[in-house]
PDB file of C-alpha atoms in Angstrom:
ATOM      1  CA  UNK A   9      47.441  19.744  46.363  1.00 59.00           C
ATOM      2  CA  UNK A  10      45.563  22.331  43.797  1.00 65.00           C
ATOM      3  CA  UNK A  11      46.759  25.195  43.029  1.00 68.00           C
ATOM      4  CA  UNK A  12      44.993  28.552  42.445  1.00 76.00           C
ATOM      5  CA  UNK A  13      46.306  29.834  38.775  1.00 82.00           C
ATOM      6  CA  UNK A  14      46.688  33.178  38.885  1.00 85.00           C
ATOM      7  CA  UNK A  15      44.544  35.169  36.124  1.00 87.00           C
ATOM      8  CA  UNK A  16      45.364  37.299  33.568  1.00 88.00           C
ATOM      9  CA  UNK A  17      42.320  39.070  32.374  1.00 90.00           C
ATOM     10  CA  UNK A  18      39.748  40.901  34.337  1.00 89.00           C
ATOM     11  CA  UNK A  19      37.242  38.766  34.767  1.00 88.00           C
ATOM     12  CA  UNK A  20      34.965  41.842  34.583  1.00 86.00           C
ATOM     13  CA  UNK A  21      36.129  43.236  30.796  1.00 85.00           C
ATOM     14  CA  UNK A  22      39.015  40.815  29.880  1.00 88.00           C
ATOM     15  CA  UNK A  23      41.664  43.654  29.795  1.00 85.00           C
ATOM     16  CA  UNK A  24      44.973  41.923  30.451  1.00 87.00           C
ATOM     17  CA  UNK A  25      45.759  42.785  34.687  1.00 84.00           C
ATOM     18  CA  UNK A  26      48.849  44.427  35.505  1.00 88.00           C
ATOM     19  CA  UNK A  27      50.717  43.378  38.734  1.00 85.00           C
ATOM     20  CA  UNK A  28      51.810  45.450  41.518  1.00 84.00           C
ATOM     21  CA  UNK A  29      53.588  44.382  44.606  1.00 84.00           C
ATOM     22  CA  UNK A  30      51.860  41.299  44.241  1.00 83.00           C
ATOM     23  CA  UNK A  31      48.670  42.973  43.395  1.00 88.00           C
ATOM     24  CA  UNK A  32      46.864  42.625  39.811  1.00 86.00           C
ATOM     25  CA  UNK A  33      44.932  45.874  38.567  1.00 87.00           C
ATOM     26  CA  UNK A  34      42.675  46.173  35.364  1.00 86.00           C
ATOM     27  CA  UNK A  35      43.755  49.425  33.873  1.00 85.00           C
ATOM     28  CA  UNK A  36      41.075  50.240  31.796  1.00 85.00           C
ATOM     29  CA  UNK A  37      39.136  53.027  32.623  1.00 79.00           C
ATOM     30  CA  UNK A  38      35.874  51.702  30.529  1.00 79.00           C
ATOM     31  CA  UNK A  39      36.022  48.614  33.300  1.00 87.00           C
ATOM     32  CA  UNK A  40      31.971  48.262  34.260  1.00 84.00           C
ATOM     33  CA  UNK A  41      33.125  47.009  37.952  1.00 85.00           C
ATOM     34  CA  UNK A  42      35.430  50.114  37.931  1.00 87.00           C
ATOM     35  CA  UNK A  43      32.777  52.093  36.896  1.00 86.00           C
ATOM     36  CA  UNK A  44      29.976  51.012  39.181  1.00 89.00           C
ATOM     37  CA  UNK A  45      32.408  51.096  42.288  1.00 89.00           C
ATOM     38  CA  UNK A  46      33.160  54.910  41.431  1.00 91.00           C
ATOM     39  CA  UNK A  47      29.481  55.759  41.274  1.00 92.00           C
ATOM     40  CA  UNK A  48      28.658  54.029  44.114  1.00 92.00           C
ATOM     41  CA  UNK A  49      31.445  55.665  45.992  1.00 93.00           C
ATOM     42  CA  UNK A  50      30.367  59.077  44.783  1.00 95.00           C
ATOM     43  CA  UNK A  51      26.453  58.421  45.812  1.00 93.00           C
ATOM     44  CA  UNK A  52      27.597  57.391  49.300  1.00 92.00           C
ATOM     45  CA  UNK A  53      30.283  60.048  49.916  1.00 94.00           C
ATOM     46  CA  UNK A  54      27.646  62.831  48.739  1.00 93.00           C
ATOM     47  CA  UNK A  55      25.083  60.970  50.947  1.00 92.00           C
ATOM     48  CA  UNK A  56      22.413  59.918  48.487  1.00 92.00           C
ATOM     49  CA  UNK A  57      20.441  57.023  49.285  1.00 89.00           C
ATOM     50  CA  UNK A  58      19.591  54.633  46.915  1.00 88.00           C
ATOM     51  CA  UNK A  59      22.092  53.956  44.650  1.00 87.00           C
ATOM     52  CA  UNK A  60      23.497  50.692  45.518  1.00 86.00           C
ATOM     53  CA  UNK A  61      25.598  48.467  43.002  1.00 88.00           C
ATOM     54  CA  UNK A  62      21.303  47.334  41.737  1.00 90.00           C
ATOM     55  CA  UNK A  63      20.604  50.808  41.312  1.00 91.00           C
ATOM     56  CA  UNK A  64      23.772  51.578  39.100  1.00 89.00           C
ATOM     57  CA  UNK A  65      23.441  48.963  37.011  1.00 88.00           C
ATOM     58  CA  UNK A  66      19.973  49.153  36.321  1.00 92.00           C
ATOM     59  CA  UNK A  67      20.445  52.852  35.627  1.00 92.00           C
ATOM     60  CA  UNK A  68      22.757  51.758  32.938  1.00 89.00           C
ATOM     61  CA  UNK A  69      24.604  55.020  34.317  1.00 89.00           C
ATOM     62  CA  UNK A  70      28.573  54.694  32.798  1.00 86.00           C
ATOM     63  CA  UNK A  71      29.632  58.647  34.105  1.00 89.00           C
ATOM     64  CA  UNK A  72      29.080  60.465  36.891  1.00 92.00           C
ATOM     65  CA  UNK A  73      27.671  63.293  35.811  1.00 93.00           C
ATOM     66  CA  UNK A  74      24.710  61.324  34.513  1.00 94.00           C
ATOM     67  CA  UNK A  75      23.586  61.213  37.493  1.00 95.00           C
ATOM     68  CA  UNK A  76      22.671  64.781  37.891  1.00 94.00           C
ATOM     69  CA  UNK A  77      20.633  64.132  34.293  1.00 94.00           C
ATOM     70  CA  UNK A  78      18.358  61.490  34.865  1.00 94.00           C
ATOM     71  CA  UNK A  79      14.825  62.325  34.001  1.00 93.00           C
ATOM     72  CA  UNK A  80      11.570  61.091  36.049  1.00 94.00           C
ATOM     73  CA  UNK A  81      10.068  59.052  33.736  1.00 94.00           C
ATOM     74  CA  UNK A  82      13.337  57.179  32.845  1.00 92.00           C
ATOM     75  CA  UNK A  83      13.825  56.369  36.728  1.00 94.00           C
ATOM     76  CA  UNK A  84      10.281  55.731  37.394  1.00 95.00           C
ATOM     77  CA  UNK A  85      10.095  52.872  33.946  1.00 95.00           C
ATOM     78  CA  UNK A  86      12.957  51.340  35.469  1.00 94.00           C
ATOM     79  CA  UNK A  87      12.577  51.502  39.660  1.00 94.00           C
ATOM     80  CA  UNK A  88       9.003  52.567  40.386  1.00 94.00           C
ATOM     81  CA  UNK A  89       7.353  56.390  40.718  1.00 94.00           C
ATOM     82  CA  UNK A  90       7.424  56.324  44.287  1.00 93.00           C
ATOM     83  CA  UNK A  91      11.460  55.538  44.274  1.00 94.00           C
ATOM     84  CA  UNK A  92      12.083  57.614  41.081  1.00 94.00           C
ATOM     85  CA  UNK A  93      10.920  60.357  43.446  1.00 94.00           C
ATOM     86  CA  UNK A  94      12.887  59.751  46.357  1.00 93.00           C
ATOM     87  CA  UNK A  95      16.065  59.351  44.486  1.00 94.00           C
ATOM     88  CA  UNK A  96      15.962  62.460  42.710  1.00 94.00           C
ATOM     89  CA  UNK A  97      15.039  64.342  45.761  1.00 93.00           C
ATOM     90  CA  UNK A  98      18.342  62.990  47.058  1.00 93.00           C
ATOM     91  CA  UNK A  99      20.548  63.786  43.939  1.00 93.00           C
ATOM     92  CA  UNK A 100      19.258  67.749  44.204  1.00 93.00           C
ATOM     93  CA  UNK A 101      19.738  67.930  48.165  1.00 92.00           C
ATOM     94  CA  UNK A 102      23.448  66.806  47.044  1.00 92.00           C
ATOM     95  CA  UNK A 103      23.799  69.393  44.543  1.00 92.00           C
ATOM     96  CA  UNK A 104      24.767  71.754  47.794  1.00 89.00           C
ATOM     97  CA  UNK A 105      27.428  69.844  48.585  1.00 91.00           C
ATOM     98  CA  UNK A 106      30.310  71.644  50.229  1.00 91.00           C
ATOM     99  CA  UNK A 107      34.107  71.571  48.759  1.00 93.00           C
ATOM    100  CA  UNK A 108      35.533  68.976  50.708  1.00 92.00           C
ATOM    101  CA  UNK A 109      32.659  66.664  50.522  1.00 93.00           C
ATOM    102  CA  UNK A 110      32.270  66.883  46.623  1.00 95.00           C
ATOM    103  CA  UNK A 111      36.300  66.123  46.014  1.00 95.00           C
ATOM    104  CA  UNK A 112      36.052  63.303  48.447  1.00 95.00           C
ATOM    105  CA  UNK A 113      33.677  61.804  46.165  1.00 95.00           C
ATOM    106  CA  UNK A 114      35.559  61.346  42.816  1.00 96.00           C
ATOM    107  CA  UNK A 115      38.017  58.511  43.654  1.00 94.00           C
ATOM    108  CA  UNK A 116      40.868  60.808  43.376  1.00 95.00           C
ATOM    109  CA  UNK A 117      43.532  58.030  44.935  1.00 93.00           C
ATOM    110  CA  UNK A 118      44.598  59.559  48.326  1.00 94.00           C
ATOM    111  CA  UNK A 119      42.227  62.066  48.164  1.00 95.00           C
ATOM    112  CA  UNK A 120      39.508  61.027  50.873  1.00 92.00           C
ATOM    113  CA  UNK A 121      37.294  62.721  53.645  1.00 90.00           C
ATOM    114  CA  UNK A 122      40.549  63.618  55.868  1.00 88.00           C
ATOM    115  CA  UNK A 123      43.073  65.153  52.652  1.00 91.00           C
ATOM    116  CA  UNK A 124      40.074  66.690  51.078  1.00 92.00           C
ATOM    117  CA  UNK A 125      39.253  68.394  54.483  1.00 89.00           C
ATOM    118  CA  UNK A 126      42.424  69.766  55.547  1.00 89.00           C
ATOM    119  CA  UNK A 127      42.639  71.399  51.356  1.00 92.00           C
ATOM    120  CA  UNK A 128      39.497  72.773  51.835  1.00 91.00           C
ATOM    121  CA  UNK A 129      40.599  74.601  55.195  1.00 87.00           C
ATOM    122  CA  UNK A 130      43.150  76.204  53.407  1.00 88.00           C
ATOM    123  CA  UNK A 131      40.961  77.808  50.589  1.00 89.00           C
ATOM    124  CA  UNK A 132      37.622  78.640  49.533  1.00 87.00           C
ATOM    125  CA  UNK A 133      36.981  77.349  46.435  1.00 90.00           C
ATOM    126  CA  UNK A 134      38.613  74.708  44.079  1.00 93.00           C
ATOM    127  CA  UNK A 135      40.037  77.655  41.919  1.00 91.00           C
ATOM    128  CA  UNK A 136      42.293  78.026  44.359  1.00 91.00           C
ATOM    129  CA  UNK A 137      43.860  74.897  44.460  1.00 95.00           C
ATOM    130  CA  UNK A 138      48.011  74.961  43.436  1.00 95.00           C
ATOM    131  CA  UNK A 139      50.946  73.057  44.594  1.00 95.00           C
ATOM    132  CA  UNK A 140      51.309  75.748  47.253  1.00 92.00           C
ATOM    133  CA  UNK A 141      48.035  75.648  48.909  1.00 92.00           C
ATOM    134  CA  UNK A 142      47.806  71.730  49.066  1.00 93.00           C
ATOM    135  CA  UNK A 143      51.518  71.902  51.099  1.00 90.00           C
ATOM    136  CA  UNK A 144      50.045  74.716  53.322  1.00 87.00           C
ATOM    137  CA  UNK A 145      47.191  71.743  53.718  1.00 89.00           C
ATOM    138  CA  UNK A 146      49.848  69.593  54.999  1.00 88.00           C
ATOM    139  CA  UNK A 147      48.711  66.955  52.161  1.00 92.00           C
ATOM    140  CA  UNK A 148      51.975  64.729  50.761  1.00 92.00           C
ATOM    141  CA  UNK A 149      53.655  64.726  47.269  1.00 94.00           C
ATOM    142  CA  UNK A 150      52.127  61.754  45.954  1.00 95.00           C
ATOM    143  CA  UNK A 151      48.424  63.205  47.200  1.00 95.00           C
ATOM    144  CA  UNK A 152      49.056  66.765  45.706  1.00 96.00           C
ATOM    145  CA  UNK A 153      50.318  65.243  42.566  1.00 97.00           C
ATOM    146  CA  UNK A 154      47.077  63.165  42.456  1.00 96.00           C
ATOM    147  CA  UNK A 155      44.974  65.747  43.023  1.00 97.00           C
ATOM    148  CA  UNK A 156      46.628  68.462  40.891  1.00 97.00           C
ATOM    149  CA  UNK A 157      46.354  65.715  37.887  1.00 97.00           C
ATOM    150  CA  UNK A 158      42.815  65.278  38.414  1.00 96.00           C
ATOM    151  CA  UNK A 159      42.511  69.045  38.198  1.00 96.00           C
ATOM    152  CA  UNK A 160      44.032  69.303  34.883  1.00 96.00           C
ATOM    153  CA  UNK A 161      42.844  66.400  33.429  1.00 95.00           C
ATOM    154  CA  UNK A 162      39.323  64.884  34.239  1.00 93.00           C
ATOM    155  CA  UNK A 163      37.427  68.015  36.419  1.00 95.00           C
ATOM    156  CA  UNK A 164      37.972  70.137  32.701  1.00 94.00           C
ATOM    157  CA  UNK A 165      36.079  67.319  31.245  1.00 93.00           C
ATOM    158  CA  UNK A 166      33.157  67.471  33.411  1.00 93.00           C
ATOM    159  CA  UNK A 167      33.394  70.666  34.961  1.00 92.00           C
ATOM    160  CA  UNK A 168      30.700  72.397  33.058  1.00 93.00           C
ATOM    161  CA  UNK A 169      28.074  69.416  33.502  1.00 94.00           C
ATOM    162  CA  UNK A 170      28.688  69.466  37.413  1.00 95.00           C
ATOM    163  CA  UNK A 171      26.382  71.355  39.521  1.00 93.00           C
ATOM    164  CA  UNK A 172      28.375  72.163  42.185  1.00 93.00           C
ATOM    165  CA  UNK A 173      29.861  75.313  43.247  1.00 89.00           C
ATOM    166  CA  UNK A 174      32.712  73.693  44.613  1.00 91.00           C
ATOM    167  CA  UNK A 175      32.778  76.249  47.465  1.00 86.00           C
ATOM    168  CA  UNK A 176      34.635  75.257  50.925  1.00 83.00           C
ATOM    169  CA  UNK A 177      31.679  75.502  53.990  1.00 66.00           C
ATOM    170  CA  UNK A 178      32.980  78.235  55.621  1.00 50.00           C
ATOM    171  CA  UNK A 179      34.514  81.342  54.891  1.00 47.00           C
ATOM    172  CA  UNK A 180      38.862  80.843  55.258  1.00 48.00           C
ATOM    173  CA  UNK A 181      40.434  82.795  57.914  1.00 56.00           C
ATOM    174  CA  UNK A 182      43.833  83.913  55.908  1.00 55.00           C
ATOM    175  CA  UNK A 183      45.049  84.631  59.372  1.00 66.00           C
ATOM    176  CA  UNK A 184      44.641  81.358  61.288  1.00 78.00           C
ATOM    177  CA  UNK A 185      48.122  79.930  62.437  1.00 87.00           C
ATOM    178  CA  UNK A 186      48.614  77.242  61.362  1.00 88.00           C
ATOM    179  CA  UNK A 187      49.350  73.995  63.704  1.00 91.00           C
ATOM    180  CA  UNK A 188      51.410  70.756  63.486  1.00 91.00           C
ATOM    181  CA  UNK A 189      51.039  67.797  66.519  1.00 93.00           C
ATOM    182  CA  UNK A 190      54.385  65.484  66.859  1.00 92.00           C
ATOM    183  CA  UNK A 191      54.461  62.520  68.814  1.00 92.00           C
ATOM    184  CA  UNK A 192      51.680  61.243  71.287  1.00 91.00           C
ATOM    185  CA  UNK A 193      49.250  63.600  72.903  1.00 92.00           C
ATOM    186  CA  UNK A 194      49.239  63.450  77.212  1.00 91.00           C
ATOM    187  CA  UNK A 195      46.019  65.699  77.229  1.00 90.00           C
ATOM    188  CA  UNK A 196      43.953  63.759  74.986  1.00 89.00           C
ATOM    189  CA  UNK A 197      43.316  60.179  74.566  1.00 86.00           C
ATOM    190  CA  UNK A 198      42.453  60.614  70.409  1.00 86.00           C
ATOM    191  CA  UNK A 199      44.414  63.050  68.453  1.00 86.00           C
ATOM    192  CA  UNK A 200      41.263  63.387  66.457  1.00 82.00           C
ATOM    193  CA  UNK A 201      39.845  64.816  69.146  1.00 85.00           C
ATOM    194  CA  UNK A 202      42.560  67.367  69.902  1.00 88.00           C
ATOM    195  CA  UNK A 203      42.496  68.124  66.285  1.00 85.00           C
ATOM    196  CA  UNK A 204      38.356  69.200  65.825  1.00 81.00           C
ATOM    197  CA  UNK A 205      38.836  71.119  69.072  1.00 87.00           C
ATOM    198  CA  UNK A 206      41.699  73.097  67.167  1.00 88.00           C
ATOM    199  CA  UNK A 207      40.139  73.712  63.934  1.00 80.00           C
ATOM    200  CA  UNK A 208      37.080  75.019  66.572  1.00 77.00           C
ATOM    201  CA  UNK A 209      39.317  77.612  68.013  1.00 82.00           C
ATOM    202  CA  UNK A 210      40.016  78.844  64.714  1.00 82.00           C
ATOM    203  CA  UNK A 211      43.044  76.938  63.943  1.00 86.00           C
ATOM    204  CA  UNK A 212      44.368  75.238  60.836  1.00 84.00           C
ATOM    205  CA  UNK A 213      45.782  72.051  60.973  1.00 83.00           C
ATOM    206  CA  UNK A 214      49.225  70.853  59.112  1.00 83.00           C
ATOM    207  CA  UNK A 215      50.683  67.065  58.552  1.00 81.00           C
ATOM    208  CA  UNK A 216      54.393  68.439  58.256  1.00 83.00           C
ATOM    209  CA  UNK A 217      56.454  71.650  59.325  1.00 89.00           C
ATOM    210  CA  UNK A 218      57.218  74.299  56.773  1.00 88.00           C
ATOM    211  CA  UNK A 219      58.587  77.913  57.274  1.00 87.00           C
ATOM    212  CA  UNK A 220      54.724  78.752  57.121  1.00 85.00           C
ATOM    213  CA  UNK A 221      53.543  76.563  60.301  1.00 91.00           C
ATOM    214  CA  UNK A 222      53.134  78.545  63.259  1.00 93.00           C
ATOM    215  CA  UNK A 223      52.973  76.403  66.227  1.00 94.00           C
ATOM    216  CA  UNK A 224      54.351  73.049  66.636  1.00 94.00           C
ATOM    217  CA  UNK A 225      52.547  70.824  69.721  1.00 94.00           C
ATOM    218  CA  UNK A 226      55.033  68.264  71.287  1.00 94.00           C
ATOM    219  CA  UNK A 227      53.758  67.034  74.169  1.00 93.00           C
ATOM    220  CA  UNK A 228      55.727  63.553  74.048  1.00 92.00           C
ATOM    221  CA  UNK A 229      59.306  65.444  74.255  1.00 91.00           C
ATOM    222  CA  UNK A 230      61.121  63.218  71.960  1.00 90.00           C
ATOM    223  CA  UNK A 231      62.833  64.306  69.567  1.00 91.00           C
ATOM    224  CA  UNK A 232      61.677  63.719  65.795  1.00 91.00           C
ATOM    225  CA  UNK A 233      62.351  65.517  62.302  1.00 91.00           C
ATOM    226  CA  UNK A 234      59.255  67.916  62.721  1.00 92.00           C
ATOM    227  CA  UNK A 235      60.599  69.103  65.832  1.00 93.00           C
ATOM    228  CA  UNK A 236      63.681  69.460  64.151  1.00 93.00           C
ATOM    229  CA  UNK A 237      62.547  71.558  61.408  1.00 93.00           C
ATOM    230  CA  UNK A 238      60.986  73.151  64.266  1.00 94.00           C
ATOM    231  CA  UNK A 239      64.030  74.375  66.023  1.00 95.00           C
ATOM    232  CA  UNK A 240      65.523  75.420  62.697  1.00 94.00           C
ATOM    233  CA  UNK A 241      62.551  77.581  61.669  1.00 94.00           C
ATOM    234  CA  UNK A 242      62.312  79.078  65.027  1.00 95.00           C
ATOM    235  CA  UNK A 243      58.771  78.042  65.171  1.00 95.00           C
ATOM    236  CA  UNK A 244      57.118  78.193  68.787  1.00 94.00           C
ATOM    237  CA  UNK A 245      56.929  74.758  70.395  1.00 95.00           C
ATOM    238  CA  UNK A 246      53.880  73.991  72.459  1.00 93.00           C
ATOM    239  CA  UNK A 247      54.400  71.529  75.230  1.00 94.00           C
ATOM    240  CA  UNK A 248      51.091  71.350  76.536  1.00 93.00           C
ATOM    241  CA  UNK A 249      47.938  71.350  74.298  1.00 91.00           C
ATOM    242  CA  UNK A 250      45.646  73.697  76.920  1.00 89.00           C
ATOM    243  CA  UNK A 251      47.889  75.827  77.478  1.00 88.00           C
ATOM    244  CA  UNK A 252      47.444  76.888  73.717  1.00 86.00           C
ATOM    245  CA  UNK A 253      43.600  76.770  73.824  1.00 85.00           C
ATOM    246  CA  UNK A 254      43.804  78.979  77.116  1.00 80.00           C
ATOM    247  CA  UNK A 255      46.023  81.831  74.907  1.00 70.00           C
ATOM    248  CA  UNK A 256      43.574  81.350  72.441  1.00 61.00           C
ATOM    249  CA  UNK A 257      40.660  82.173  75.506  1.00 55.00           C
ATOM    250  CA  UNK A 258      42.594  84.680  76.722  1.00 56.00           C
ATOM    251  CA  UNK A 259      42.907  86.689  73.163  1.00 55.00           C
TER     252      UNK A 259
END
C-alpha cells in the first residue's frame, strides 16, 4: 500500500504550510495562486468578464487595484485590440459598483454577498461602518472582527487608488424596524424568499435579537434562545409572517 506524504511547502511559492484542523494553509500573502484566486474573485464578484486565471496571469497583475490602471496598449500587446477593448469597457462599467457588491469582492473571510448585504442595509456608505452598525446588521463576532480589521488595515492602503464611492444602492431608512425569523417558516417554502419580500416592504433584516430588533417572526412555536431574548426584551413576536406584511399594507 502507498502512502500519500503529506507536504510541507506550497507547492505554489515553497512557504512552509501551516495546519489547521487537518487543513494546511500557505500564509504568505505574496503567494501567486493566492494572488490570482483574489483577483479572479474580485473580477467575478464585480461582474467583469474576461479575467479568468489566463487573463491574470498574463496581465502579470499582483494587486487589485492594478486593475483599474491598465492602459490600452499594454492590454492590447498582450490579448489583442479587439479584447483590450472589451475588457476595459468592463473594468469602467464596474467602477459604479454599489457598497455591498464592492466589499463582497475583496476576500474579506466571512464577508460574502449575504454579510456584505445585510451591512450595507444598515448604512450608506463604508464610513459608517463600526462595531455597532455591523451588530445592528446581525453579522457575528468573528465576521465583524474580520471586517473591522480589513478596515483598518488593508482598505487605508488602497483606499485612495480605488475608484469606488463605496456608497450602499439605496438611500437607508433610519426608521425601518428591524426583523429577526426563528425557527422554520409555515408561509413560505424558502426563507430567502420571505426575507427579499421583507427588505421590499421596507424592512431590515437581523441574524440575532438585540434590545434594538423590533419584531421577532416565530412561526414554528418552539422555543429557542432568540425567542428567549425575545420575551426578555419585550420585543413583539410575530406568529404569522402575512399578518406582518398586511400591517405593513394597512399603514
Amino acid at each position: 500500500m502507498k502512502f500519500i506524504e503529506e507536504p510541507t511547502n506550497c507547492p505554489c511559492c515553497d512557504y512552509l504550510l501551516e495546519k489547521v484542523n487537518d487543513q494546511l494553509f500557505c500564509r504568505n500573502t505574496a503567494c501567486t495562486a493566492q494572488i490570482n484566486g483574489k483577483v479572479q474573485h474580485f473580477a467575478k464578484t464585480l461582474g467583469i468578464k474576461g479575467f479568468g486565471p489566463k487573463t491574470v496571469e498574463k496581465l502579470n497583475i499582483q494587486e487589485l487595484t492594478e486593475i483599474f490602471y491598465l492602459a490600452h496598449q499594454e492590454v492590447a500587446s498582450t490579448l489583442g485590440d479587439k479584447i483590450a477593448t472589451k475588457l476595459l469597457d468592463e473594468i469602467e462599467r464596474a467602477k459604479s459598483s454599489d457598497l455591498a457588491t464592492v466589499l463582497a469582492s475583496f476576500s474579506i473571510p466571512l464577508i460574502g454577498g449575504t454579510a456584505s448585504s445585510k451591512v450595507a442595509s444598515v448604512v450608506s456608505g463604508i464610513s459608517e461602518i463600526t462595531q455597532e452598525k455591523c451588530k445592528e446588521a446581525g453579522l457575528g463576532d468573528k465576521a465583524t472582527q474580520n471586517l473591522l480589521n480589513w478596515l483598518d488595515t488593508d482598505y487605508v492602503e488602497m483606499k485612495e487608488f480605488l475608484p469606488f464611492k463605496f456608497n450602499s444602492k439605496k438611500s437607508i431608512n433610519v426608521n425601518a424596524k428591524r426583523v429577526c425569523i426563528t425557527g422554520k417558516l409555515k408561509s413560505f417554502k424558502k426563507k430567502a424568499d420571505a426575507e427579499d419580500i421583507l427588505r421590499a416592504a421596507g424592512y431590515t433584516l437581523v441574524d440575532s435579537v438585540t434590545k434594538q430588533t423590533d419584531i421577532l417572526v416565530d412561526e414554528e412555536g418552539k422555543m429557542s434562545s432568540k425567542k428567549e431574548k425575545a420575551i426578555q426584551y419585550g420585543i413583539q413576536i410575530i406568529t404569522d409572517l402575512n399578518d406582518l406584511l398586511k400591517e405593513k399594507t394597512n399603514e
